[in-house]
Short mmCIF file of C-alpha atoms and ligand atoms in Angstrom, two decimals:
data_model
loop_
_atom_site.label_atom_id
_atom_site.label_comp_id
_atom_site.label_asym_id
_atom_site.label_seq_id
_atom_site.Cartn_x
_atom_site.Cartn_y
_atom_site.Cartn_z
CA UNK A 1 15.47 24.45 10.12
CA UNK A 2 17.44 21.00 7.82
CA UNK A 3 15.10 18.42 5.75
CA UNK A 4 15.00 15.42 8.99
CA UNK A 5 15.02 12.15 7.05
CA UNK A 6 11.97 10.72 9.70
CA UNK A 7 8.79 8.98 8.48
CA UNK A 8 6.68 12.34 9.37
CA UNK A 9 3.75 9.70 10.37
CA UNK A 10 6.03 8.02 12.94
CA UNK A 11 6.07 11.35 14.77
CA UNK A 12 2.35 11.92 15.16
CA UNK A 13 1.88 7.77 17.06
CA UNK A 14 1.72 8.95 20.82
CA UNK A 15 2.03 5.51 22.76
CA UNK A 16 2.92 3.30 19.13
CA UNK A 17 1.86 -0.77 19.95
CA UNK A 18 4.26 -2.68 21.00
CA UNK A 19 5.70 -6.17 21.02
CA UNK A 20 5.74 -8.89 23.51
CA UNK A 21 8.59 -8.66 25.51
CA UNK A 22 9.09 -12.65 26.00
CA UNK A 23 9.68 -15.82 23.60
CA UNK A 24 7.16 -16.64 21.27
CA UNK A 25 5.10 -19.80 22.29
CA UNK A 26 6.75 -23.72 21.32
CA UNK A 27 2.77 -24.25 19.57
CA UNK A 28 0.61 -21.74 17.50
CA UNK A 29 -2.23 -23.33 16.19
CA UNK A 30 -1.09 -19.67 12.86
CA UNK A 31 1.85 -17.94 12.60
CA UNK A 32 2.31 -14.80 10.96
CA UNK A 33 5.15 -13.43 9.67
CA UNK A 34 5.05 -9.51 9.32
CA UNK A 35 3.15 -7.20 11.10
CA UNK A 36 1.73 -4.86 8.92
CA UNK A 37 -2.35 -4.45 7.57
CA UNK A 38 -2.26 -7.53 6.74
CA UNK A 39 -0.13 -9.85 8.68
CA UNK A 40 -2.58 -7.46 11.76
CA UNK A 41 -5.91 -7.59 9.99
CA UNK A 42 -5.39 -11.12 9.76
CA UNK A 43 -4.73 -11.94 13.39
CA UNK A 44 -7.59 -9.77 14.29
CA UNK A 45 -9.88 -11.89 12.77
CA UNK A 46 -7.82 -15.56 13.76
CA UNK A 47 -8.02 -13.77 17.54
CA UNK A 48 -11.83 -12.63 17.22
CA UNK A 49 -12.30 -16.48 16.13
CA UNK A 50 -11.14 -18.17 19.30
CA UNK A 51 -7.89 -19.41 16.78
CA UNK A 52 -3.74 -19.03 18.64
CA UNK A 53 -1.84 -16.47 17.07
CA UNK A 54 1.44 -15.75 16.54
CA UNK A 55 2.04 -12.48 14.55
CA UNK A 56 6.64 -12.81 14.61
CA UNK A 57 7.68 -9.00 13.13
CA UNK A 58 11.53 -8.74 12.15
CA UNK A 59 11.68 -4.82 13.63
CA UNK A 60 8.88 -2.83 15.28
CA UNK A 61 4.85 -3.44 14.58
CA UNK A 62 3.61 -1.55 11.69
CA UNK A 63 7.37 -1.13 10.63
CA UNK A 64 7.02 -1.58 7.58
CA UNK A 65 4.91 -0.75 3.64
CA UNK A 66 2.04 0.12 6.01
CA UNK A 67 3.40 3.24 8.70
CA UNK A 68 4.86 4.63 5.81
CA UNK A 69 2.72 5.53 3.09
CA UNK A 70 0.58 8.10 2.14
CA UNK A 71 -2.17 6.71 3.24
CA UNK A 72 -4.17 7.36 0.27
CA UNK A 73 -7.55 4.47 0.55
CA UNK A 74 -8.48 4.25 -2.15
CA UNK A 75 -10.87 2.00 -5.18
CA UNK A 76 -10.21 0.33 -7.86
CA UNK A 77 -5.82 -1.34 -8.56
CA UNK A 78 -3.47 -0.28 -10.10
CA UNK A 79 -4.70 -1.44 -13.58
CA UNK A 80 -6.63 0.04 -15.74
CA UNK A 81 -10.53 -1.52 -16.01
CA UNK A 82 -10.33 -2.53 -20.15
CA UNK A 83 -6.95 -4.54 -19.65
CA UNK A 84 -7.64 -6.43 -16.60
CA UNK A 85 -11.19 -7.04 -18.65
CA UNK A 86 -8.84 -8.51 -21.08
CA UNK A 87 -6.40 -10.23 -18.89
CA UNK A 88 -8.98 -12.26 -16.61
CA UNK A 89 -12.40 -11.47 -17.87
CA UNK A 90 -15.17 -9.21 -16.80
CA UNK A 91 -16.69 -12.31 -14.10
CA UNK A 92 -13.62 -11.72 -12.31
CA UNK A 93 -12.98 -8.82 -12.58
CA UNK A 94 -16.08 -7.43 -11.60
CA UNK A 95 -15.66 -9.35 -8.24
CA UNK A 96 -12.12 -7.74 -8.02
CA UNK A 97 -13.68 -4.36 -8.06
CA UNK A 98 -16.58 -5.24 -5.98
CA UNK A 99 -13.42 -6.10 -3.52
CA UNK A 100 -11.74 -2.74 -3.84
CA UNK A 101 -14.60 -1.19 -2.63
CA UNK A 102 -15.55 -3.72 0.13
CA UNK A 103 -12.08 -2.92 1.34
CA UNK A 104 -12.60 0.62 1.07
CA UNK A 105 -15.91 -0.08 3.45
CA UNK A 106 -14.07 -3.26 6.33
CA UNK A 107 -11.25 -0.06 6.67
CA UNK A 108 -13.86 2.17 8.27
CA UNK A 109 -15.61 -0.81 10.37
CA UNK A 110 -12.23 -1.54 12.14
CA UNK A 111 -11.71 2.56 12.44
CA UNK A 112 -15.42 2.59 14.38
CA UNK A 113 -15.43 -1.21 15.87
CA UNK A 114 -12.31 -0.86 17.65
CA UNK A 115 -11.78 3.39 18.39
CA UNK A 116 -8.63 4.01 16.52
CA UNK A 117 -8.24 7.43 16.56
CA UNK A 118 -6.09 7.75 12.57
CA UNK A 119 -8.12 10.90 10.87
CA UNK A 120 -9.79 8.59 8.90
CA UNK A 121 -12.33 10.16 6.25
CA UNK A 122 -14.64 10.12 2.92
CA UNK A 123 -12.83 12.92 1.69
CA UNK A 124 -12.31 11.35 -2.09
CA UNK A 125 -9.85 10.93 -4.75
CA UNK A 126 -8.81 12.36 -7.84
CA UNK A 127 -6.48 11.42 -10.24
CA UNK A 128 -5.11 14.39 -12.68
CA UNK A 129 -4.38 14.22 -16.41
CA UNK A 130 -0.75 15.28 -17.49
CA UNK A 131 -1.31 15.22 -21.23
CA UNK A 132 -5.09 16.13 -23.33
CA UNK A 133 -4.60 11.81 -24.48
CA UNK A 134 -4.93 10.85 -21.10
CA UNK A 135 -7.73 13.78 -20.19
CA UNK A 136 -9.43 12.24 -23.64
CA UNK A 137 -9.33 8.71 -22.11
CA UNK A 138 -11.29 9.10 -19.07
CA UNK A 139 -14.89 9.70 -19.97
CA UNK A 140 -14.10 5.92 -21.79
CA UNK A 141 -13.05 4.93 -18.30
CA UNK A 142 -15.91 6.38 -16.51
CA UNK A 143 -18.63 5.08 -18.52
CA UNK A 144 -16.77 1.82 -18.25
CA UNK A 145 -16.51 2.03 -14.89
CA UNK A 146 -20.32 2.94 -14.64
CA UNK A 147 -21.37 0.20 -17.11
CA UNK A 148 -19.43 -3.34 -15.39
CA UNK A 149 -19.80 -2.02 -12.02
CA UNK A 150 -22.59 0.36 -11.06
CA UNK A 151 -19.42 2.83 -9.77
CA UNK A 152 -20.04 6.14 -9.94
CA UNK A 153 -16.86 8.57 -10.95
CA UNK A 154 -17.07 12.26 -11.94
CA UNK A 155 -15.35 13.86 -14.59
CA UNK A 156 -13.54 16.90 -13.78
CA UNK A 157 -13.25 19.43 -16.93
CA UNK A 158 -9.54 21.63 -17.15
CA UNK A 159 -11.69 24.73 -16.41
CA UNK A 160 -13.59 23.97 -12.95
CA UNK A 161 -10.03 21.80 -11.95
CA UNK A 162 -9.45 24.78 -9.56
CA UNK A 163 -12.68 24.17 -7.88
CA UNK A 164 -10.31 21.25 -7.06
CA UNK A 165 -6.70 21.73 -6.88
CA UNK A 166 -4.43 25.00 -5.89
CA UNK A 167 -2.16 23.74 -9.63
CA UNK A 168 -3.22 24.80 -13.16
CA UNK A 169 -0.44 21.85 -15.17
CA UNK A 170 -3.20 19.78 -16.05
CA UNK A 171 -5.81 19.03 -18.47
CA UNK A 172 -8.83 17.87 -16.21
CA UNK A 173 -9.02 15.85 -13.66
CA UNK A 174 -11.62 11.73 -12.73
CA UNK A 175 -12.82 11.88 -10.21
CA UNK A 176 -14.08 8.79 -7.10
CA UNK A 177 -15.49 10.21 -4.13
CA UNK A 178 -15.96 6.64 -2.41
CA UNK A 179 -12.12 6.97 -1.27
CA UNK A 180 -10.87 7.88 1.84
CA UNK A 181 -7.58 9.47 3.78
CA UNK A 182 -5.71 7.86 7.11
CA UNK A 183 -3.02 8.58 9.05
CA UNK A 184 -1.20 4.99 8.19
CA UNK A 185 0.53 4.45 11.47
CA UNK A 186 -1.65 5.74 13.89
CA UNK A 187 -4.32 2.49 12.19
CA UNK A 188 -1.39 0.08 12.37
CA UNK A 189 -0.73 1.41 15.72
CA UNK A 190 -4.18 0.71 16.12
CA UNK A 191 -5.09 -3.03 14.22
CA UNK A 192 -2.31 -3.57 16.18
CA UNK A 193 -3.99 -3.25 19.48
CA UNK A 194 -7.44 -4.34 18.22
CA UNK A 195 -4.96 -7.15 17.46
CA UNK A 196 -4.19 -7.03 21.06
CA UNK A 197 -7.19 -7.13 22.59
CA UNK A 198 -9.11 -9.82 21.13
CA UNK A 199 -6.10 -12.16 21.77
CA UNK A 200 -3.89 -12.25 19.77
CA UNK A 201 0.45 -12.13 20.35
CA UNK A 202 2.40 -10.04 18.82
CA UNK A 203 6.04 -10.29 18.56
CA UNK A 204 8.15 -7.25 17.33
CA UNK A 205 12.53 -8.15 16.69
CA UNK A 206 11.39 -11.77 15.91
CA UNK A 207 12.74 -12.02 12.42
CA UNK A 208 11.88 -15.73 11.19
CA UNK A 209 14.73 -17.28 9.75
CA UNK A 210 14.00 -20.98 8.49
CA UNK A 211 10.40 -22.18 7.55
CA UNK A 212 10.51 -26.53 7.34
CA UNK A 213 7.50 -27.91 5.99
CA UNK A 214 6.54 -30.87 8.94
CA UNK A 215 6.82 -34.59 7.79
CA UNK A 216 2.98 -35.24 7.07
CA UNK A 217 3.35 -38.51 8.78
CA UNK A 218 3.73 -36.68 11.89
CA UNK A 219 0.90 -33.84 11.81
CA UNK A 220 1.96 -32.28 9.09
CA UNK A 221 2.79 -28.04 10.23
CA UNK A 222 5.87 -25.98 10.26
CA UNK A 223 8.64 -25.34 12.05
CA UNK A 224 9.31 -21.69 12.24
CA UNK A 225 13.08 -20.72 13.14
CA UNK A 226 13.28 -17.07 14.78
CA UNK A 227 15.67 -15.08 16.18
CA UNK A 228 13.57 -15.79 19.37
CA UNK A 229 13.59 -19.56 18.77
CA UNK A 230 11.48 -22.15 17.17
CA UNK A 231 7.67 -21.72 16.69
CA UNK A 232 5.78 -25.07 15.65
CA UNK A 233 2.52 -23.91 13.68
CA UNK A 234 0.03 -26.04 12.00
CA UNK A 235 -0.56 -22.80 9.28
CA UNK A 236 1.85 -20.50 8.32
CA UNK A 237 0.43 -16.77 7.17
CA UNK A 238 3.49 -15.04 4.73
CA UNK A 239 2.37 -11.31 5.56
CA UNK A 240 5.64 -10.04 4.80
CA UNK A 241 5.39 -7.64 1.53
CA UNK A 242 8.07 -6.28 -0.09
CA UNK A 243 10.53 -6.96 2.91
CA UNK A 244 9.90 -10.65 1.96
CA UNK A 245 13.75 -12.71 3.08
CA UNK A 246 14.99 -15.98 1.67
CA UNK A 247 13.61 -16.95 4.67
CA UNK A 248 10.37 -17.99 1.84
CA UNK A 249 11.97 -18.23 -1.30
CA UNK A 250 9.49 -19.01 -3.27
CA UNK A 251 7.80 -16.15 -2.31
CA UNK A 252 10.66 -13.57 -2.58
CA UNK A 253 11.10 -14.76 -5.88
CA UNK A 254 7.96 -13.92 -7.11
CA UNK A 255 7.81 -9.92 -5.31
CA UNK A 256 9.59 -7.75 -6.70
CA UNK A 257 11.15 -4.61 -4.19
CA UNK A 258 10.43 -0.94 -5.92
CA UNK A 259 11.33 2.04 -3.73
CA UNK A 260 8.85 4.88 -2.56
CA UNK A 261 9.67 8.41 -1.23
CA UNK A 262 7.88 11.12 0.38
CA UNK A 263 8.31 14.17 1.56
CA UNK A 264 6.17 16.16 4.42
CA UNK A 265 6.60 20.88 4.17
CA UNK A 266 6.35 22.21 7.59
CA UNK A 267 2.19 23.87 8.39
CA UNK A 268 1.31 25.77 5.60
CA UNK A 269 -1.36 28.42 6.53
CA UNK A 270 -4.44 27.18 6.33
CA UNK A 271 -5.73 30.03 3.71
CA UNK A 272 -2.74 28.32 1.02
CA UNK A 273 -3.77 25.04 2.41
CA UNK A 274 -7.60 25.22 1.09
CA UNK A 275 -6.19 27.03 -2.14
CA UNK A 276 -4.06 23.95 -2.56
CA UNK A 277 -6.51 21.28 -2.22
CA UNK A 278 -10.50 23.24 -1.75
CA UNK A 279 -12.03 19.83 -0.72
CA UNK A 280 -9.30 17.76 0.68
CA UNK A 281 -8.51 14.52 -1.35
CA UNK A 282 -6.27 12.57 -2.41
CA UNK A 283 -4.58 13.30 -5.36
CA UNK A 284 -2.09 11.75 -8.26
CA UNK A 285 -1.35 11.93 -11.26
CA UNK A 286 -2.10 10.04 -14.88
CA UNK A 287 1.75 9.47 -15.42
CA UNK A 288 3.35 5.51 -14.75
CA UNK A 289 6.13 7.29 -13.54
CA UNK A 290 3.70 9.08 -10.65
CA UNK A 291 3.40 11.65 -7.89
CA UNK A 292 0.73 10.89 -5.07
CA UNK A 293 -0.01 13.89 -2.88
CA UNK A 294 -2.04 15.64 0.18
CA UNK A 295 -2.29 17.30 3.22
CA UNK A 296 -1.75 16.15 6.37
CA UNK A 297 -4.90 16.28 9.11
CA UNK A 298 -2.65 19.00 10.76
CA UNK A 299 -1.86 20.91 6.52
CA UNK A 300 1.08 19.71 5.36
CA UNK A 301 1.52 19.16 1.70
CA UNK A 302 2.69 15.33 1.85
CA UNK A 303 4.20 14.47 -0.98
CA UNK A 304 5.02 11.53 -3.09
CA UNK A 305 6.60 9.62 -5.88
CA UNK A 306 9.24 7.11 -7.05
CA UNK A 307 11.64 9.11 -6.87
CA UNK A 308 14.34 5.83 -7.45
CA UNK A 309 13.58 2.50 -7.57
CA UNK A 310 15.78 1.34 -5.44
CA UNK A 311 14.47 -0.02 -2.09
CA UNK A 312 15.15 2.32 0.11
CA UNK A 313 18.33 3.44 1.97
CA UNK A 314 19.73 6.30 3.29
CA UNK A 315 21.15 7.48 -0.20
CA UNK A 316 18.42 7.32 -1.84
CA UNK A 317 16.14 9.28 0.69
CA UNK A 318 18.67 11.57 0.94
CA UNK A 319 18.45 12.14 -2.94
CA UNK A 320 14.52 11.60 -3.04
CA UNK A 321 14.66 15.27 -1.23
CA UNK A 322 15.47 17.47 -3.45
CA UNK A 323 14.06 15.69 -6.95
CA UNK A 324 10.38 15.45 -5.26
CA UNK A 325 11.11 19.75 -4.05
CA UNK A 326 11.07 19.81 -8.06
CA UNK A 327 8.69 17.70 -8.59
CA UNK A 328 6.16 19.79 -5.69
CA UNK A 329 7.56 23.40 -7.22
CA UNK A 330 6.45 21.70 -11.06
CA UNK A 331 3.45 21.22 -9.43
CA UNK A 332 2.48 23.97 -6.89
CA UNK A 333 4.67 26.61 -7.67
CA UNK A 334 3.11 28.45 -4.52
CA UNK A 335 5.54 26.37 -2.87
CA UNK A 336 8.35 27.82 -3.25
CA UNK A 337 9.59 29.57 -0.67
CA UNK A 338 8.18 26.36 2.14
CA UNK A 339 10.22 24.25 4.28
CA UNK A 340 10.63 20.54 3.51
CA UNK A 341 10.60 19.04 6.94
CA UNK A 342 11.11 15.59 6.30
CA UNK A 343 11.55 12.68 4.29
CA UNK A 344 11.38 8.98 4.33
CA UNK A 345 11.10 5.90 2.00
CA UNK A 346 9.34 2.58 2.21
CA UNK A 347 9.19 -0.55 -0.80
CA UNK A 348 5.87 -1.11 -2.12
CA UNK A 349 5.22 -5.02 -3.15
CA UNK A 350 4.99 -4.79 -7.22
CA UNK A 351 4.77 -8.41 -8.92
CA UNK A 352 5.52 -9.57 -12.76
CA UNK A 353 1.62 -8.80 -14.12
CA UNK A 354 1.33 -5.82 -11.26
CA UNK A 355 -2.08 -7.87 -9.91
CA UNK A 356 -2.11 -8.50 -5.83
CA UNK A 357 -1.92 -12.22 -4.87
CA UNK A 358 -3.10 -14.28 -2.50
CA UNK A 359 -3.12 -18.90 -2.25
CA UNK A 360 -0.69 -21.24 -1.21
CA UNK A 361 2.85 -21.64 -2.31
CA UNK A 362 4.73 -24.17 -0.52
CA UNK A 363 1.70 -25.23 1.74
CA UNK A 364 1.90 -21.36 3.73
CA UNK A 365 -0.63 -18.89 3.02
CA UNK A 366 0.78 -15.66 1.59
CA UNK A 367 -0.30 -12.62 0.09
CA UNK A 368 1.22 -9.79 -1.51
CA UNK A 369 1.66 -7.60 -4.65
CA UNK A 370 -0.90 -4.47 -2.99
CA UNK A 371 1.29 -2.06 -4.95
CA UNK A 372 0.84 1.47 -4.28
CA UNK A 373 -2.84 0.01 -3.25
CA UNK A 374 -2.50 -1.61 -0.15
CA UNK A 375 -3.75 0.71 2.57
CA UNK A 376 -7.61 -1.19 2.31
CA UNK A 377 -6.09 -4.13 -0.12
CA UNK A 378 -4.17 -5.24 2.51
CA UNK A 379 -6.74 -5.18 4.92
CA UNK A 380 -9.02 -6.68 3.36
CA UNK A 381 -6.31 -9.92 2.42
CA UNK A 382 -5.74 -10.65 5.72
CA UNK A 383 -9.18 -11.21 6.67
CA UNK A 384 -9.85 -13.11 4.05
CA UNK A 385 -6.94 -15.12 4.56
CA UNK A 386 -8.13 -15.91 7.78
CA UNK A 387 -10.97 -16.54 7.37
CA UNK A 388 -9.80 -19.18 5.32
CA UNK A 389 -7.77 -20.50 8.23
CA UNK A 390 -11.27 -20.93 10.43
CA UNK A 391 -13.12 -23.54 7.89
CA UNK A 392 -14.54 -19.76 5.51
CA UNK A 393 -15.93 -21.03 1.84
CA UNK A 394 -14.46 -17.86 0.61
CA UNK A 395 -14.96 -16.52 -3.20
CA UNK A 396 -11.56 -14.28 -3.03
CA UNK A 397 -10.87 -13.67 -6.85
CA UNK A 398 -7.38 -12.38 -6.12
CA UNK A 399 -6.50 -16.05 -5.76
CA UNK A 400 -7.97 -17.48 -9.33
CA UNK A 401 -5.40 -15.83 -10.85
CA UNK A 402 -2.14 -16.99 -12.45
CA UNK A 403 1.03 -16.19 -10.37
CA UNK A 404 3.63 -15.32 -12.42
CA UNK A 405 7.00 -16.11 -11.24
CA UNK A 406 10.44 -13.58 -12.89
CA UNK A 407 10.71 -13.88 -16.20
CA UNK A 408 13.92 -16.36 -17.35
CA UNK A 409 17.06 -14.86 -16.33
CA UNK A 410 15.31 -12.04 -14.31
CA UNK A 411 15.55 -12.49 -10.69
CA UNK A 412 13.10 -10.52 -8.84
CA UNK A 413 16.12 -8.71 -6.27
CA UNK A 414 18.22 -7.93 -9.25
CA UNK A 415 19.15 -4.97 -8.09
CA UNK A 416 20.43 -3.94 -10.98
CA UNK A 417 17.13 -4.25 -13.07
CA UNK A 418 15.66 -1.71 -11.24
CA UNK A 419 17.04 1.50 -12.87
CA UNK A 420 15.57 -0.25 -16.31
CA UNK A 421 12.45 -0.63 -15.33
CA UNK A 422 13.07 3.43 -14.41
CA UNK A 423 14.39 4.28 -17.80
CA UNK A 424 11.30 1.78 -19.27
CA UNK A 425 8.51 3.97 -16.99
CA UNK A 426 10.01 7.26 -17.80
CA UNK A 427 9.89 6.59 -21.98
CA UNK A 428 6.38 5.40 -21.73
CA UNK A 429 5.46 8.10 -20.12
CA UNK A 430 7.15 10.20 -22.86
CA UNK A 431 5.36 8.47 -25.43
CA UNK A 432 1.87 7.52 -23.74
C1 LIG B 1 5.74 4.89 0.31
C2 LIG B 1 5.06 4.20 -0.40
C3 LIG B 1 3.57 5.25 0.42
C4 LIG B 1 2.71 4.02 0.24
N1 LIG B 1 1.61 4.64 -0.25
C5 LIG B 1 0.24 4.01 -0.73
C6 LIG B 1 -0.91 5.06 -0.98
O1 LIG B 1 -0.80 6.47 -0.83
N2 LIG B 1 -1.95 4.16 -0.29
C7 LIG B 1 -2.17 2.90 -0.70
O2 LIG B 1 -3.49 1.15 -0.36
N3 LIG B 1 -0.87 2.22 -0.35
C8 LIG B 1 0.13 3.06 -0.41
N4 LIG B 1 1.12 2.12 -0.63
C9 LIG B 1 1.54 0.57 -0.15
C10 LIG B 1 1.23 -0.29 0.92
O3 LIG B 1 1.79 1.11 2.65
C11 LIG B 1 1.60 -1.48 1.20
O4 LIG B 1 1.02 -2.00 0.34
C12 LIG B 1 0.96 -2.04 2.21
O5 LIG B 1 1.63 -1.71 4.04
C13 LIG B 1 1.45 -3.39 2.85
O6 LIG B 1 1.04 -4.56 3.68
P1 LIG B 1 1.54 -5.57 4.33
O7 LIG B 1 0.97 -5.45 5.75
O8 LIG B 1 1.45 -6.71 3.43
O9 LIG B 1 3.08 -5.17 4.33
P2 LIG B 1 4.09 -4.42 5.37
O10 LIG B 1 3.41 -3.04 5.51
O11 LIG B 1 5.00 -4.43 4.48
O12 LIG B 1 4.42 -5.32 5.96
C14 LIG B 1 5.32 -6.50 5.50
C15 LIG B 1 5.72 -7.16 7.75
O13 LIG B 1 7.14 -8.19 6.84
C16 LIG B 1 7.92 -7.35 7.87
N5 LIG B 1 8.96 -8.71 7.26
C17 LIG B 1 9.58 -9.31 6.87
N6 LIG B 1 10.19 -10.25 6.08
C18 LIG B 1 9.87 -11.39 7.63
C19 LIG B 1 10.88 -12.34 8.33
N7 LIG B 1 11.65 -13.01 7.60
N8 LIG B 1 10.84 -11.58 9.05
C20 LIG B 1 9.42 -11.58 10.28
N9 LIG B 1 9.00 -10.05 10.00
C21 LIG B 1 9.20 -10.02 8.19
C22 LIG B 1 8.63 -6.42 7.28
O14 LIG B 1 9.59 -6.21 9.09
C23 LIG B 1 7.36 -5.10 7.36
O15 LIG B 1 7.17 -5.30 8.62
C24 LIG B 1 2.46 3.17 -0.17
C25 LIG B 1 3.40 1.84 -0.37
C26 LIG B 1 5.19 2.75 0.33
C27 LIG B 1 6.58 1.55 0.68
#
């Protein structure tokens, strides 16, 4: 069978959540731009609190990164803890780490409360060391995380790694049993249905083209121009992630859209699947230019990486399939003759300091920068911003850090800069 350039997860959603076919209302309390985890989680909370919320989505519900990802529901943040503490201080980082743990609990709570059938399971994640020096650093990382956050990680020495992964190329592993797995397309669809059940109005194929802040003397608020008419809202929440457009230029300038690609094999025989991942962990390696992989609930190997730095297009998706297959065979020679059935890509929302950020820009609420940690973090951030909009006092550490823009001369969206970023990370992997 030839490789299908299709997102495997979408094939598993029998009845995707649909947006409303009528035009959006002229007036709402809150307009949410983007129907991914962040926007839908916010809409669910707003609707539960009796706020009239309209989610405006340019494509279909969940179309962005939220239905395309690896489905790894991860603890922690992208940057290592010592670097975070040096940057932001111990107290703030404690709150950030606590938020990362709380965010997984929130996903679990939503899945359970809303009866979302999405193969959610607390299976843990495993980071595997590509170099001896990476493994040597795990002991200190685990000790620091225990000391600072009272969170337990387990070191897996090289000699015991076969109990975790059917590969001999790594120098050891670092295990966190708190992380979970989910089918992201089923989760985002379930989240959309939940928001709808609670009363949020979701509009697909409704692209926001311009947002104008209204005169404060005439009641303030915003005029939101969309491809399906104009909406007036008291508040706007930008949950547009890596796909943020020039409709909201201040936010767009702060986001670096980076492509990430995934392949999924044919279904594997049960004994082979068990050999490759005996405990069904979410696995990623210790490189900057990393691979991440897992078994799907129907026992395919799903293998992802930043095969190209450009945001996804037909050609980058096609080229990525063979690059990722080679990467997969490098890890698992047992899959040399296994067919790859699916390949797809998505765009990650990096920021210039590789951190999630939330707060207000040009008077609008926003949350962005989840990079490869957005399944749980975007769900959490959407819920927290919704609570703030409802008037709650929320202690959100990610609103307390400065949000850097592009260095001088380097505007976000400059695609020429992305191969340079790729070369930089490859060089880091060589030297560190
Ligand atoms: C290939 C890949 C693998 C990943 N793997 C993982 C993983 O395993 N674990 C993990 O935690 N994270 C992972 N991530 C990251 C995670 O998927 C994202 O961080 C998360 O989905 C971001 O959610 P969001 O709601 O902020 O944005 P998105 O889900 O991207 O939603 C933004 C939406 O806004 C819409 N939009 C944009 N502009 C407009 C406009 N002007 N008008 C209307 N709508 C608009 C877009 O159409 C889009 O649907 C991965 C990402 C990718 C791409």
